[in-house]
Amino acid sequence: MSARYQVTGATAAEISASVESGIRHAALVPGDPLPPVRTLAVELAVSPATVSRAYADLRRRGLVVTAGRHGTRVRPRPPVAARRAALRPPPGPGLRDLSAGQPDTRLLPPLGPHLARLAESAGTPVGYPDVGVLPEVAEAARERLAADGIPPAEVTLTGGALDGIERLLGAHLRPGDAVAVEDPGWASLLDLIAALGMRPIGVPVDDDGPMVAGVAAALAAGARALVVTSRAQNPTGAAVSADRAAALRALLAEYADLLLIEDDHAAELARVPLHPLAGATASWAFLRSVSKPFGPDLRLAVLAGDETTVARVAGRARVGAGWVSTVLQRLVLSLWHDPAVTASVARAADSYERRRDGLIAALAVRGLPAHGRSGINVWLPVADETLAATVLRDAGWLAAPGALYRIAGPPALRITVSALDEEDLPALADALARAARPAVPAGFSA
Ligand SMILES: Cc1ncc(COP(=O)(O)O)c(C=O)c1O
C-alpha cells in the first residue's frame, strides 16, 4: 500500500468506503496490498470481524482480491472510476510497449471519408420512436454471420463485446453464480465477473481452444455460463478447431440450461476459419465485435442468439441505455460495405500474421516454444514471470505479465505484436531468450 494512505473508519461500511475512496483518488493503485485484517483492526480499534466484513464487501464488488498468503490487494482494474493513468502507468522513457493488447492503430481504416459520406446523407434527425437496430444493419449482420456458419438467429447490438457479455450474464445469472472461463483468459472478462459478484471457474486452454475435460469439470462444478473465445484467444492466440468444436458441441448437448457465450472479437481480422458452437445449447449468444478490424472506439458488437436470449438483452437495454445510436450503426454499415475497407482489413490481418508468426519462428530458433495461432498476441511460457518481465524491461521492452490472465496456469508473458515492426523481431527474440528460462513444456494450465 502507498505509505501515505491510511484506511479509516469505525464500521465495516466506513472502512470499505475509505478503501474505495483511496482507489478513486489513486492513493491505492492496482496491486497495492491492504493491511492484514488484524493489523488494521488494531490500528482502527475495531474487531477483526469488522475489517473482515469490509474486505468481504470490497471483494464482492470486485475492488480487491484475496489470494491466500499474498493477502488482500487492489484488483488490476477495479470497477471504480480512477484516473486512467493511475490504472495503467505509462511505460518508462525509451521503453517499447508490447503490453497493451490493442490493435495496431496504424492499420485501422480511417473514418473521415465515411463520416463525410454520412454527413451528406443524413436526413432529418430521428427521435425516440424511430430507433432500435436498423433493418439494413440487422440484415447485413445476419448475412455476414451466415457466411461463417452461424445458424439463423435473432440479432441485436451492444456497445462492444464486453458490454454484450455483461448484459448476457446480467440477464441470466445472479451474483454468486459461477462462470466458466478460459484459463489463461481475457483479463477484462475476469474483472467484469468480479465486478458482477460472480465467480470464475478456469478451463484450461490449448492451441485448439478450451479443453473438453476442463469444460466438463467446470460444468460439473456448477458453472451456469461458459464463455468461449472463437479465435485470437486473449492471451494465447488459440482458435477453436473443427475437432474441438465437435467435441464441445457433443458435451454441451448434455447441458441444456447452460448459457453459452461465444466471443468472436477478432472477426474479419482472423486468418483461421470459424468453427462455431452456436446453437449447441438452448440459450446461446454469438458476439462479433467491430473493435479489432474497424476500431475499438466504434464501441459496437453484433449479438446473435436464440430468440429468448436476444429478447432479454434487447428488452433490458430498452429500459436502460435504449439502443446503439443509429449514427454509429450507419457508420459501421458504411465500413462493412466499402470494398477498400475490406481490402485494408485483409492487409491488416496479413500484417499481424507476419509479425506474430515471425516472432514465434524467431523464438523457436532460440529454443523457446511460444503460442499464437491467431490474433495479435504471442504467449510465451517462462519459468519466472517477474524475473522475465524485469530482464525484458532492462532490455527496453515492456511485456504484460501472465498473472493478469491466469487463474491457475503456469507463468508466461503476453507480447502484443501491434507495436512491432518486422525488423524488430530478431532483437526482441534475443531479449526474450535472455528473459525466459527453460519453458514449461505442454499446455497453458496447471
Ligand atoms: C477476448 C476479447 N474479446 C473482446 C475484445 C474486444 O471487446 P470490445 O468489443 O468490448 O472492444 C477483446 C479486446 O481486447 C478481447 O481480447
Short mmCIF file of C-alpha atoms and ligand atoms in Angstrom, two decimals:
data_model
loop_
_atom_site.label_atom_id
_atom_site.label_comp_id
_atom_site.label_asym_id
_atom_site.label_seq_id
_atom_site.Cartn_x
_atom_site.Cartn_y
_atom_site.Cartn_z
CA MET A 1 0.00 0.00 0.00
CA SER A 2 1.16 3.52 -0.69
CA ALA A 3 2.85 4.57 2.57
CA ARG A 4 0.75 7.73 2.81
CA TYR A 5 -2.71 6.23 2.59
CA GLN A 6 -4.33 5.49 5.91
CA VAL A 7 -7.53 3.46 5.78
CA THR A 8 -10.02 4.91 8.26
CA GLY A 9 -13.43 4.01 9.68
CA ALA A 10 -15.18 2.65 12.73
CA THR A 11 -17.66 0.40 10.92
CA ALA A 12 -17.35 -2.09 8.06
CA ALA A 13 -19.19 0.33 5.75
CA GLU A 14 -16.85 3.21 6.65
CA ILE A 15 -13.73 1.08 6.21
CA SER A 16 -14.81 -0.19 2.80
CA ALA A 17 -15.79 3.37 1.78
CA SER A 18 -12.35 4.59 2.85
CA VAL A 19 -10.61 1.95 0.70
CA GLU A 20 -12.90 2.79 -2.23
CA SER A 21 -12.07 6.46 -1.85
CA GLY A 22 -8.35 5.61 -1.80
CA ILE A 23 -8.75 3.76 -5.10
CA ARG A 24 -10.81 6.59 -6.59
CA HIS A 25 -8.11 9.12 -5.78
CA ALA A 26 -5.29 6.79 -6.87
CA ALA A 27 -3.77 6.73 -3.38
CA LEU A 28 -4.29 2.98 -3.65
CA VAL A 29 -3.36 1.61 -7.07
CA PRO A 30 -3.81 -1.83 -8.63
CA GLY A 31 -1.66 -4.43 -6.90
CA ASP A 32 -1.34 -2.42 -3.66
CA PRO A 33 -1.81 -4.64 -0.61
CA LEU A 34 -4.36 -3.72 2.07
CA PRO A 35 -3.14 -4.11 5.65
CA PRO A 36 -3.68 -7.56 7.19
CA VAL A 37 -7.08 -7.80 8.90
CA ARG A 38 -5.66 -7.98 12.41
CA THR A 39 -3.22 -5.12 11.88
CA LEU A 40 -5.92 -2.78 10.61
CA ALA A 41 -8.30 -3.88 13.37
CA VAL A 42 -5.73 -2.86 15.99
CA GLU A 43 -4.97 0.43 14.20
CA LEU A 44 -8.65 1.37 13.98
CA ALA A 45 -9.61 -0.08 17.37
CA VAL A 46 -12.33 -2.25 15.85
CA SER A 47 -12.82 -6.01 15.90
CA PRO A 48 -11.14 -8.17 13.23
CA ALA A 49 -14.66 -9.27 12.19
CA THR A 50 -15.49 -5.66 11.27
CA VAL A 51 -12.42 -5.38 9.00
CA SER A 52 -13.18 -8.83 7.52
CA ARG A 53 -16.70 -7.68 6.66
CA ALA A 54 -15.32 -4.57 4.96
CA TYR A 55 -12.85 -6.61 2.92
CA ALA A 56 -15.58 -9.15 2.00
CA ASP A 57 -17.76 -6.31 0.72
CA LEU A 58 -14.88 -4.93 -1.39
CA ARG A 59 -14.18 -8.43 -2.71
CA ARG A 60 -17.85 -8.98 -3.62
CA ARG A 61 -17.83 -5.74 -5.59
CA GLY A 62 -14.62 -6.67 -7.41
CA LEU A 63 -12.44 -3.89 -5.97
CA VAL A 64 -9.97 -6.20 -4.24
CA VAL A 65 -8.86 -9.79 -4.46
CA THR A 66 -7.68 -12.07 -1.66
CA ALA A 67 -5.08 -14.64 -2.62
CA GLY A 68 -4.03 -16.80 0.34
CA ARG A 69 -0.70 -15.80 1.80
CA HIS A 70 -0.44 -12.83 -0.59
CA GLY A 71 -3.23 -11.20 1.41
CA THR A 72 -5.79 -8.76 0.03
CA ARG A 73 -4.80 -6.48 -2.85
CA VAL A 74 -6.43 -3.93 -5.13
CA ARG A 75 -7.56 -5.65 -8.34
CA PRO A 76 -5.81 -4.75 -11.63
CA ARG A 77 -8.83 -2.80 -12.87
CA PRO A 78 -11.26 -2.19 -10.03
CA PRO A 79 -14.74 -1.02 -11.12
CA VAL A 80 -14.31 2.44 -9.62
CA ALA A 81 -13.57 5.46 -11.74
CA ALA A 82 -9.99 6.50 -11.11
CA ARG A 83 -7.61 8.44 -13.27
CA ARG A 84 -6.77 6.12 -16.18
CA ALA A 85 -3.10 6.90 -15.80
CA ALA A 86 -3.19 5.52 -12.27
CA LEU A 87 -4.64 2.24 -13.55
CA ARG A 88 -2.08 1.88 -16.30
CA PRO A 89 1.11 3.77 -15.58
CA PRO A 90 2.86 4.92 -18.76
CA PRO A 91 5.87 2.84 -19.82
CA GLY A 92 9.16 4.41 -18.77
CA PRO A 93 11.01 6.65 -21.25
CA GLY A 94 12.58 4.71 -24.09
CA LEU A 95 10.59 1.55 -23.39
CA ARG A 96 8.80 -0.15 -26.30
CA ASP A 97 5.32 -1.05 -25.05
CA LEU A 98 4.23 -4.55 -26.14
CA SER A 99 1.85 -4.93 -23.21
CA ALA A 100 -1.23 -3.06 -24.41
CA GLY A 101 -3.22 -5.79 -26.21
CA GLN A 102 -4.73 -3.29 -28.57
CA PRO A 103 -4.90 -3.31 -32.36
CA ASP A 104 -2.26 -1.53 -34.41
CA THR A 105 -3.86 1.89 -34.85
CA ARG A 106 -1.73 2.40 -38.00
CA LEU A 107 -3.83 -0.34 -39.62
CA LEU A 108 -7.34 0.77 -38.64
CA PRO A 109 -9.43 2.17 -41.50
CA PRO A 110 -9.63 5.99 -41.45
CA LEU A 111 -13.15 7.09 -40.53
CA GLY A 112 -13.04 10.53 -42.17
CA PRO A 113 -14.39 9.61 -45.63
CA HIS A 114 -17.20 7.57 -44.09
CA LEU A 115 -18.15 10.34 -41.68
CA ALA A 116 -18.19 12.77 -44.62
CA ARG A 117 -20.50 10.46 -46.57
CA LEU A 118 -22.76 10.15 -43.53
CA ALA A 119 -22.87 13.91 -43.20
CA GLU A 120 -24.02 14.22 -46.79
CA SER A 121 -26.71 11.57 -46.49
CA ALA A 122 -28.02 12.47 -43.02
CA GLY A 123 -31.75 13.12 -43.26
CA THR A 124 -33.97 14.67 -40.65
CA PRO A 125 -32.92 13.96 -37.07
CA VAL A 126 -34.51 10.85 -35.57
CA GLY A 127 -36.48 10.83 -32.33
CA TYR A 128 -37.24 8.20 -29.72
CA PRO A 129 -39.95 6.25 -31.55
CA ASP A 130 -37.93 5.52 -34.70
CA VAL A 131 -34.91 3.76 -33.27
CA GLY A 132 -33.54 0.32 -32.49
CA VAL A 133 -31.46 -1.94 -34.71
CA LEU A 134 -31.75 -0.55 -38.26
CA PRO A 135 -33.22 -3.27 -40.53
CA GLU A 136 -30.40 -2.84 -43.05
CA VAL A 137 -27.81 -3.30 -40.29
CA ALA A 138 -29.57 -6.43 -38.97
CA GLU A 139 -29.73 -7.85 -42.48
CA ALA A 140 -26.06 -7.14 -43.24
CA ALA A 141 -25.03 -8.61 -39.85
CA ARG A 142 -27.06 -11.79 -40.48
CA GLU A 143 -25.52 -12.19 -43.94
CA ARG A 144 -22.01 -11.82 -42.56
CA LEU A 145 -22.71 -14.33 -39.79
CA ALA A 146 -24.40 -16.83 -42.14
CA ALA A 147 -21.29 -16.75 -44.34
CA ASP A 148 -19.38 -18.08 -41.32
CA GLY A 149 -21.87 -20.85 -40.48
CA ILE A 150 -23.80 -19.15 -37.68
CA PRO A 151 -27.36 -20.53 -37.69
CA PRO A 152 -30.19 -18.10 -38.48
CA ALA A 153 -30.67 -16.07 -35.36
CA GLU A 154 -32.18 -13.04 -33.76
CA VAL A 155 -29.80 -10.09 -33.79
CA THR A 156 -29.28 -7.07 -31.57
CA LEU A 157 -26.40 -4.65 -30.99
CA THR A 158 -24.36 -3.82 -27.91
CA GLY A 159 -21.65 -1.33 -27.05
CA GLY A 160 -18.86 -3.84 -27.79
CA ALA A 161 -18.28 -7.49 -26.94
CA LEU A 162 -17.65 -6.91 -23.25
CA ASP A 163 -20.85 -4.90 -22.93
CA GLY A 164 -22.65 -7.80 -24.62
CA ILE A 165 -21.14 -10.31 -22.17
CA GLU A 166 -22.12 -8.10 -19.25
CA ARG A 167 -25.69 -7.83 -20.48
CA LEU A 168 -25.92 -11.58 -21.11
CA LEU A 169 -24.54 -12.51 -17.69
CA GLY A 170 -26.73 -9.90 -16.00
CA ALA A 171 -29.86 -11.21 -17.72
CA HIS A 172 -29.25 -14.91 -16.98
CA LEU A 173 -27.16 -15.19 -13.82
CA ARG A 174 -27.13 -13.75 -10.31
CA PRO A 175 -24.29 -12.59 -8.04
CA GLY A 176 -22.57 -15.65 -6.60
CA ASP A 177 -23.14 -17.73 -9.74
CA ALA A 178 -20.16 -19.38 -11.41
CA VAL A 179 -18.99 -18.62 -14.95
CA ALA A 180 -16.64 -21.00 -16.81
CA VAL A 181 -13.86 -19.00 -18.48
CA GLU A 182 -10.67 -19.85 -20.31
CA ASP A 183 -7.53 -20.04 -18.18
CA PRO A 184 -5.48 -18.17 -19.17
CA GLY A 185 -8.13 -15.81 -20.43
CA TRP A 186 -9.05 -12.21 -21.12
CA ALA A 187 -8.21 -10.03 -18.10
CA SER A 188 -11.17 -7.69 -18.73
CA LEU A 189 -13.56 -10.62 -18.53
CA LEU A 190 -12.11 -11.67 -15.18
CA ASP A 191 -12.51 -8.06 -13.99
CA LEU A 192 -16.12 -7.99 -15.20
CA ILE A 193 -17.00 -11.26 -13.49
CA ALA A 194 -15.52 -9.93 -10.25
CA ALA A 195 -17.43 -6.65 -10.62
CA LEU A 196 -20.70 -8.57 -11.13
CA GLY A 197 -20.03 -10.50 -7.91
CA MET A 198 -19.84 -13.76 -9.86
CA ARG A 199 -17.17 -16.48 -9.63
CA PRO A 200 -14.88 -17.57 -12.46
CA ILE A 201 -14.09 -21.27 -12.89
CA GLY A 202 -10.99 -21.67 -15.04
CA VAL A 203 -10.99 -24.01 -18.02
CA PRO A 204 -7.54 -24.96 -19.37
CA VAL A 205 -6.85 -23.90 -22.96
CA ASP A 206 -4.56 -25.30 -25.63
CA ASP A 207 -3.96 -24.08 -29.19
CA ASP A 208 -7.35 -25.58 -30.28
CA GLY A 209 -9.43 -23.77 -27.67
CA PRO A 210 -10.92 -24.73 -24.29
CA MET A 211 -10.07 -28.32 -23.38
CA VAL A 212 -13.05 -30.65 -23.24
CA ALA A 213 -12.21 -32.25 -19.89
CA GLY A 214 -11.80 -28.78 -18.38
CA VAL A 215 -15.16 -27.61 -19.67
CA ALA A 216 -16.76 -30.83 -18.37
CA ALA A 217 -15.20 -30.26 -14.94
CA ALA A 218 -16.35 -26.62 -14.82
CA LEU A 219 -19.90 -27.58 -15.79
CA ALA A 220 -19.93 -30.42 -13.26
CA ALA A 221 -18.79 -27.87 -10.65
CA GLY A 222 -21.93 -25.86 -11.35
CA ALA A 223 -20.93 -23.19 -13.89
CA ARG A 224 -24.13 -21.58 -15.22
CA ALA A 225 -22.48 -19.89 -18.20
CA LEU A 226 -19.50 -20.67 -20.43
CA VAL A 227 -17.56 -18.00 -22.34
CA VAL A 228 -15.52 -19.27 -25.29
CA THR A 229 -13.27 -17.13 -27.49
CA SER A 230 -13.73 -18.42 -31.04
CA ARG A 231 -10.42 -17.14 -32.45
CA ALA A 232 -7.50 -14.96 -31.41
CA GLN A 233 -7.97 -16.06 -27.83
CA ASN A 234 -6.52 -13.48 -25.49
CA PRO A 235 -3.76 -14.08 -24.38
CA THR A 236 -2.76 -17.38 -26.09
CA GLY A 237 -3.97 -16.84 -29.68
CA ALA A 238 -5.86 -20.15 -29.56
CA ALA A 239 -8.66 -20.75 -32.08
CA VAL A 240 -11.40 -23.36 -31.71
CA SER A 241 -10.59 -26.12 -34.23
CA ALA A 242 -13.16 -28.22 -36.11
CA ASP A 243 -12.48 -31.30 -33.94
CA ARG A 244 -12.60 -29.31 -30.71
CA ALA A 245 -15.86 -27.65 -31.76
CA ALA A 246 -17.42 -31.07 -32.48
CA ALA A 247 -16.29 -32.47 -29.12
CA LEU A 248 -17.52 -29.40 -27.24
CA ARG A 249 -20.87 -29.45 -29.02
CA ALA A 250 -21.34 -33.11 -28.01
CA LEU A 251 -20.56 -32.23 -24.38
CA LEU A 252 -22.74 -29.10 -24.31
CA ALA A 253 -25.73 -31.05 -25.65
CA GLU A 254 -25.96 -32.56 -22.14
CA TYR A 255 -26.27 -29.10 -20.53
CA ALA A 256 -29.48 -27.65 -21.89
CA ASP A 257 -29.66 -24.94 -19.18
CA LEU A 258 -26.19 -23.55 -19.76
CA LEU A 259 -25.79 -20.05 -21.19
CA LEU A 260 -23.21 -20.37 -23.96
CA ILE A 261 -21.44 -17.15 -24.99
CA GLU A 262 -19.03 -17.09 -27.93
CA ASP A 263 -16.76 -14.11 -28.34
CA ASP A 264 -15.54 -13.70 -31.94
CA HIS A 265 -13.76 -10.42 -31.26
CA ALA A 266 -11.12 -10.88 -33.96
CA ALA A 267 -13.89 -11.29 -36.56
CA GLU A 268 -12.74 -10.25 -40.04
CA LEU A 269 -9.14 -9.99 -38.78
CA ALA A 270 -8.86 -13.70 -38.02
CA ARG A 271 -6.98 -15.66 -40.63
CA VAL A 272 -8.24 -19.05 -39.33
CA PRO A 273 -11.75 -20.36 -40.12
CA LEU A 274 -14.53 -20.06 -37.60
CA HIS A 275 -15.84 -23.28 -36.01
CA PRO A 276 -18.81 -22.06 -34.04
CA LEU A 277 -20.60 -23.70 -31.12
CA ALA A 278 -23.70 -21.55 -31.70
CA GLY A 279 -26.92 -23.47 -31.14
CA ALA A 280 -25.30 -26.28 -29.09
CA THR A 281 -27.40 -25.20 -26.08
CA ALA A 282 -30.89 -23.73 -25.93
CA SER A 283 -29.54 -20.41 -24.59
CA TRP A 284 -26.70 -19.18 -26.75
CA ALA A 285 -25.21 -15.95 -27.95
CA PHE A 286 -22.55 -15.24 -30.54
CA LEU A 287 -20.81 -11.87 -30.24
CA ARG A 288 -18.89 -10.24 -33.04
CA SER A 289 -17.17 -7.01 -32.16
CA VAL A 290 -16.05 -4.39 -34.67
CA SER A 291 -13.22 -3.28 -32.33
CA LYS A 292 -10.28 -5.23 -33.73
CA PRO A 293 -10.82 -4.92 -37.52
CA PHE A 294 -12.53 -1.49 -37.64
CA GLY A 295 -11.54 0.27 -34.38
CA PRO A 296 -12.21 -0.05 -30.63
CA ASP A 297 -13.60 3.49 -30.49
CA LEU A 298 -16.66 2.47 -32.54
CA ARG A 299 -17.96 0.61 -29.46
CA LEU A 300 -20.25 -1.75 -31.32
CA ALA A 301 -20.76 -5.51 -31.42
CA VAL A 302 -23.37 -7.69 -33.07
CA LEU A 303 -25.07 -10.07 -30.66
CA ALA A 304 -26.81 -13.00 -32.36
CA GLY A 305 -28.59 -15.76 -30.49
CA ASP A 306 -31.77 -17.66 -29.76
CA GLU A 307 -34.96 -15.65 -29.51
CA THR A 308 -35.26 -15.64 -25.70
CA THR A 309 -31.62 -14.76 -25.05
CA VAL A 310 -31.60 -11.88 -27.53
CA ALA A 311 -35.01 -10.62 -26.37
CA ARG A 312 -33.80 -10.47 -22.77
CA VAL A 313 -30.74 -8.42 -23.70
CA ALA A 314 -32.65 -6.12 -26.07
CA GLY A 315 -35.54 -5.74 -23.62
CA ARG A 316 -33.26 -4.88 -20.72
CA ALA A 317 -31.39 -2.37 -22.89
CA ARG A 318 -34.70 -0.75 -23.81
CA VAL A 319 -35.40 0.13 -20.16
CA GLY A 320 -31.84 1.40 -19.75
CA ALA A 321 -29.47 2.86 -22.34
CA GLY A 322 -32.13 2.29 -25.02
CA TRP A 323 -30.26 1.45 -28.22
CA VAL A 324 -26.95 1.79 -30.03
CA SER A 325 -27.01 5.15 -31.79
CA THR A 326 -28.16 4.92 -35.39
CA VAL A 327 -25.36 7.35 -36.27
CA LEU A 328 -22.90 4.68 -35.18
CA GLN A 329 -24.89 1.93 -36.89
CA ARG A 330 -24.77 3.81 -40.20
CA LEU A 331 -21.06 4.40 -39.82
CA VAL A 332 -20.37 0.69 -39.27
CA LEU A 333 -22.62 -0.24 -42.19
CA SER A 334 -20.68 2.15 -44.39
CA LEU A 335 -17.40 0.48 -43.33
CA TRP A 336 -18.81 -3.01 -43.92
CA HIS A 337 -19.94 -2.08 -47.43
CA ASP A 338 -16.73 -0.37 -48.57
CA PRO A 339 -14.51 -2.73 -50.64
CA ALA A 340 -11.46 -0.53 -49.89
CA VAL A 341 -12.02 -1.08 -46.15
CA THR A 342 -12.46 -4.84 -46.70
CA ALA A 343 -9.13 -4.86 -48.53
CA SER A 344 -7.39 -2.84 -45.81
CA VAL A 345 -8.71 -5.18 -43.08
CA ALA A 346 -7.32 -8.13 -45.10
CA ARG A 347 -3.94 -6.36 -45.33
CA ALA A 348 -4.01 -5.75 -41.58
CA ALA A 349 -4.74 -9.45 -40.96
CA ASP A 350 -1.73 -10.36 -43.13
CA SER A 351 0.47 -7.92 -41.29
CA TYR A 352 -0.46 -9.29 -37.83
CA GLU A 353 0.10 -12.80 -39.11
CA ARG A 354 3.56 -11.99 -40.46
CA ARG A 355 4.66 -10.33 -37.24
CA ARG A 356 3.12 -12.97 -34.95
CA ASP A 357 4.38 -15.96 -36.92
CA GLY A 358 7.74 -14.23 -37.41
CA LEU A 359 8.17 -13.76 -33.66
CA ILE A 360 7.10 -17.34 -32.89
CA ALA A 361 9.57 -18.64 -35.52
CA ALA A 362 12.39 -16.44 -34.16
CA LEU A 363 11.68 -17.74 -30.66
CA ALA A 364 11.57 -21.37 -31.88
CA VAL A 365 15.05 -20.93 -33.40
CA ARG A 366 16.20 -19.85 -29.93
CA GLY A 367 14.62 -22.93 -28.33
CA LEU A 368 11.56 -21.17 -26.93
CA PRO A 369 8.16 -22.68 -27.76
CA ALA A 370 5.60 -19.86 -27.92
CA HIS A 371 1.89 -19.82 -28.82
CA GLY A 372 -0.23 -17.69 -31.12
CA ARG A 373 -2.32 -19.46 -33.78
CA SER A 374 -4.29 -16.29 -34.49
CA GLY A 375 -4.74 -12.69 -33.42
CA ILE A 376 -2.41 -10.01 -32.16
CA ASN A 377 -0.69 -11.68 -29.20
CA VAL A 378 2.09 -14.17 -28.60
CA TRP A 379 2.05 -16.15 -25.34
CA LEU A 380 5.46 -17.22 -24.11
CA PRO A 381 5.68 -19.63 -21.14
CA VAL A 382 8.55 -18.67 -18.84
CA ALA A 383 9.91 -20.15 -15.62
CA ASP A 384 9.63 -16.94 -13.60
CA GLU A 385 7.28 -14.21 -14.79
CA THR A 386 8.59 -11.40 -12.62
CA LEU A 387 12.20 -12.15 -13.46
CA ALA A 388 11.42 -12.46 -17.18
CA ALA A 389 9.48 -9.17 -17.25
CA THR A 390 12.30 -7.39 -15.39
CA VAL A 391 15.07 -8.70 -17.67
CA LEU A 392 12.97 -7.75 -20.69
CA ARG A 393 12.33 -4.27 -19.31
CA ASP A 394 16.06 -3.78 -18.79
CA ALA A 395 16.48 -4.59 -22.48
CA GLY A 396 13.95 -1.85 -23.36
CA TRP A 397 10.76 -3.86 -23.91
CA LEU A 398 7.57 -3.94 -21.87
CA ALA A 399 5.50 -7.16 -21.98
CA ALA A 400 2.37 -7.98 -19.99
CA PRO A 401 2.90 -10.37 -17.08
CA GLY A 402 0.82 -13.51 -17.50
CA ALA A 403 -0.53 -13.14 -13.95
CA LEU A 404 -3.13 -10.69 -15.30
CA TYR A 405 -4.68 -13.50 -17.34
CA ARG A 406 -4.13 -16.66 -15.31
CA ILE A 407 -6.24 -18.28 -12.62
CA ALA A 408 -4.27 -21.49 -12.02
CA GLY A 409 -2.00 -21.79 -15.04
CA PRO A 410 1.81 -21.52 -15.05
CA PRO A 411 3.76 -18.28 -15.62
CA ALA A 412 4.12 -16.67 -19.04
CA LEU A 413 4.45 -13.31 -20.78
CA ARG A 414 1.99 -11.82 -23.27
CA ILE A 415 3.55 -9.93 -26.12
CA THR A 416 1.28 -7.85 -28.36
CA VAL A 417 2.71 -7.57 -31.87
CA SER A 418 0.78 -4.38 -32.80
CA ALA A 419 3.63 -2.07 -31.82
CA LEU A 420 6.31 -4.20 -33.52
CA ASP A 421 7.84 -3.90 -36.94
CA GLU A 422 9.25 -6.94 -38.69
CA GLU A 423 12.79 -5.62 -38.40
CA ASP A 424 12.38 -5.57 -34.58
CA LEU A 425 11.89 -9.33 -34.37
CA PRO A 426 15.50 -10.62 -34.09
CA ALA A 427 16.43 -8.13 -31.33
CA LEU A 428 13.20 -8.82 -29.43
CA ALA A 429 13.62 -12.59 -29.75
CA ASP A 430 17.19 -12.28 -28.40
CA ALA A 431 15.92 -10.26 -25.44
CA LEU A 432 13.12 -12.75 -24.80
CA ALA A 433 15.57 -15.63 -24.94
CA ARG A 434 17.61 -13.94 -22.21
CA ALA A 435 14.47 -13.17 -20.21
CA ALA A 436 12.86 -16.59 -20.36
CA ARG A 437 14.21 -19.57 -18.53
CA PRO A 438 13.51 -23.15 -19.75
CA ALA A 439 9.86 -23.03 -20.75
CA VAL A 440 7.02 -25.08 -19.36
CA PRO A 441 6.58 -27.81 -21.99
CA ALA A 442 2.88 -28.58 -22.61
CA GLY A 443 -0.49 -26.85 -22.24
CA PHE A 444 -1.19 -23.49 -20.70
CA SER A 445 -2.67 -24.52 -17.40
CA ALA A 446 -1.76 -26.45 -14.29
C1 LIG B 1 -11.12 -11.76 -25.93
C2 LIG B 1 -11.57 -10.38 -26.27
N1 LIG B 1 -12.86 -10.16 -26.54
C3 LIG B 1 -13.31 -8.94 -26.91
C4 LIG B 1 -12.44 -7.87 -27.06
C5 LIG B 1 -12.95 -6.55 -27.57
O1 LIG B 1 -14.01 -6.17 -26.86
P1 LIG B 1 -14.88 -4.90 -27.21
O2 LIG B 1 -15.78 -5.27 -28.33
O3 LIG B 1 -15.64 -4.71 -25.92
O4 LIG B 1 -13.97 -3.78 -27.56
C6 LIG B 1 -11.10 -8.04 -26.74
C7 LIG B 1 -10.17 -6.90 -26.82
O5 LIG B 1 -9.05 -6.98 -26.43
C8 LIG B 1 -10.66 -9.33 -26.36
O6 LIG B 1 -9.37 -9.54 -26.08
#
